[in-house]
PDB file of C-alpha atoms in Angstrom:
ATOM      1  CA  MET A   3       0.000   0.000   0.000  1.00 51.00           C
ATOM      2  CA  TRP A   4       1.295   3.477  -0.874  1.00 55.00           C
ATOM      3  CA  ARG A   5       1.903   5.924   1.957  1.00 58.00           C
ATOM      4  CA  LYS A   6       1.282   9.635   1.604  1.00 65.00           C
ATOM      5  CA  ASN A   7       4.469  10.585   3.424  1.00 63.00           C
ATOM      6  CA  PRO A   8       7.546   8.431   2.838  1.00 59.00           C
ATOM      7  CA  PRO A   9       9.674   7.689   5.900  1.00 59.00           C
ATOM      8  CA  ASN A  10      12.517  10.055   6.777  1.00 57.00           C
ATOM      9  CA  PRO A  11      15.924   8.816   5.619  1.00 54.00           C
ATOM     10  CA  THR A  12      18.098   7.528   8.413  1.00 56.00           C
ATOM     11  CA  SER A  13      21.426   7.349   6.616  1.00 54.00           C
ATOM     12  CA  ALA A  14      23.312   9.336   3.992  1.00 54.00           C
ATOM     13  CA  ALA A  15      22.721   6.552   1.468  1.00 56.00           C
ATOM     14  CA  ASP A  16      18.970   6.661   2.082  1.00 54.00           C
ATOM     15  CA  ALA A  17      19.007  10.453   1.772  1.00 54.00           C
ATOM     16  CA  SER A  18      20.849  10.361  -1.550  1.00 57.00           C
ATOM     17  CA  ARG A  19      18.420   7.803  -2.948  1.00 62.00           C
ATOM     18  CA  SER A  20      15.368   9.746  -1.859  1.00 64.00           C
ATOM     19  CA  GLY A  21      16.651  13.018  -3.320  1.00 70.00           C
ATOM     20  CA  GLU A  22      16.411  14.795   0.017  1.00 70.00           C
ATOM     21  CA  PRO A  23      19.339  16.873   1.287  1.00 69.00           C
ATOM     22  CA  ARG A  24      21.448  15.314   4.006  1.00 73.00           C
ATOM     23  CA  ARG A  25      20.638  16.466   7.484  1.00 69.00           C
ATOM     24  CA  ILE A  26      23.677  17.604   9.420  1.00 64.00           C
ATOM     25  CA  ARG A  27      23.576  17.101  13.152  1.00 65.00           C
ATOM     26  CA  ARG A  28      25.349  19.638  15.326  1.00 60.00           C
ATOM     27  CA  THR A  29      27.514  17.982  17.917  1.00 59.00           C
ATOM     28  CA  ASP A  30      29.045  21.019  19.590  1.00 58.00           C
ATOM     29  CA  ALA A  31      27.683  22.055  22.969  1.00 52.00           C
ATOM     30  CA  SER A  32      27.474  25.783  22.196  1.00 59.00           C
ATOM     31  CA  PRO A  33      26.106  26.566  18.741  1.00 66.00           C
ATOM     32  CA  VAL A  34      27.214  29.818  17.165  1.00 71.00           C
ATOM     33  CA  ARG A  35      24.448  32.384  17.248  1.00 87.00           C
ATOM     34  CA  THR A  36      23.333  34.332  14.201  1.00 90.00           C
ATOM     35  CA  ARG A  37      24.815  37.611  15.445  1.00 89.00           C
ATOM     36  CA  GLU A  38      28.122  35.904  16.170  1.00 91.00           C
ATOM     37  CA  LYS A  39      28.128  34.406  12.682  1.00 90.00           C
ATOM     38  CA  LEU A  40      27.396  37.821  11.205  1.00 91.00           C
ATOM     39  CA  ALA A  41      30.227  39.408  13.202  1.00 92.00           C
ATOM     40  CA  LEU A  42      32.660  36.712  12.053  1.00 93.00           C
ATOM     41  CA  LEU A  43      31.598  37.153   8.430  1.00 94.00           C
ATOM     42  CA  GLU A  44      31.992  40.935   8.634  1.00 95.00           C
ATOM     43  CA  GLN A  45      35.453  40.507  10.149  1.00 96.00           C
ATOM     44  CA  ARG A  46      36.448  38.089   7.388  1.00 95.00           C
ATOM     45  CA  ILE A  47      35.161  40.486   4.717  1.00 95.00           C
ATOM     46  CA  SER A  48      37.231  43.293   6.225  1.00 93.00           C
ATOM     47  CA  GLU A  49      40.338  41.086   6.242  1.00 93.00           C
ATOM     48  CA  LEU A  50      39.812  40.059   2.619  1.00 91.00           C
ATOM     49  CA  GLU A  51      39.194  43.649   1.500  1.00 89.00           C
ATOM     50  CA  ALA A  52      42.366  44.806   3.266  1.00 88.00           C
ATOM     51  CA  ARG A  53      44.359  42.015   1.640  1.00 86.00           C
ATOM     52  CA  ASN A  54      42.812  42.767  -1.757  1.00 82.00           C
ATOM     53  CA  ASN A  55      43.720  46.459  -1.443  1.00 79.00           C
ATOM     54  CA  SER A  56      47.322  45.644  -0.546  1.00 76.00           C
ATOM     55  CA  VAL A  57      47.616  43.332  -3.571  1.00 69.00           C
ATOM     56  CA  ALA A  58      46.147  46.021  -5.846  1.00 63.00           C
ATOM     57  CA  ASP A  59      48.864  48.441  -4.679  1.00 68.00           C
ATOM     58  CA  LEU A  60      51.580  46.158  -6.060  1.00 68.00           C
ATOM     59  CA  GLN A  61      52.684  46.978  -9.583  1.00 63.00           C
ATOM     60  CA  SER A  62      52.674  44.334 -12.264  1.00 70.00           C
ATOM     61  CA  PRO A  63      56.066  43.303 -13.644  1.00 67.00           C
ATOM     62  CA  PRO A  64      57.147  44.936 -16.924  1.00 70.00           C
ATOM     63  CA  ALA A  65      56.086  43.138 -20.075  1.00 79.00           C
ATOM     64  CA  ILE A  66      58.690  41.180 -22.014  1.00 80.00           C
ATOM     65  CA  PRO A  67      59.338  42.936 -25.340  1.00 76.00           C
ATOM     66  CA  PRO A  68      58.521  40.912 -28.462  1.00 74.00           C
ATOM     67  CA  ILE A  69      61.406  39.314 -30.361  1.00 78.00           C
ATOM     68  CA  ASP A  70      61.863  40.376 -33.965  1.00 76.00           C
ATOM     69  CA  LYS A  71      62.410  37.344 -36.205  1.00 74.00           C
ATOM     70  CA  ALA A  72      64.321  39.484 -38.727  1.00 67.00           C
ATOM     71  CA  GLU A  73      67.279  39.904 -36.380  1.00 56.00           C
TER      72      GLU A  73
END
């Protein structure tokens, strides 16, 4: 007999067969709160922007002049 709601997958293999995304269980005792996540992301963005700006300040090496085949 066909059920309306199929059972929830219990393993990763069952989840991949059913097409449902895998459920990740959190094992840490203190989950990171949304505001803490946001603060960490903002800090990381600032670090990446600072690094990107310092790389942009570097000049590219001079181009190698083409070799004339006539010489």
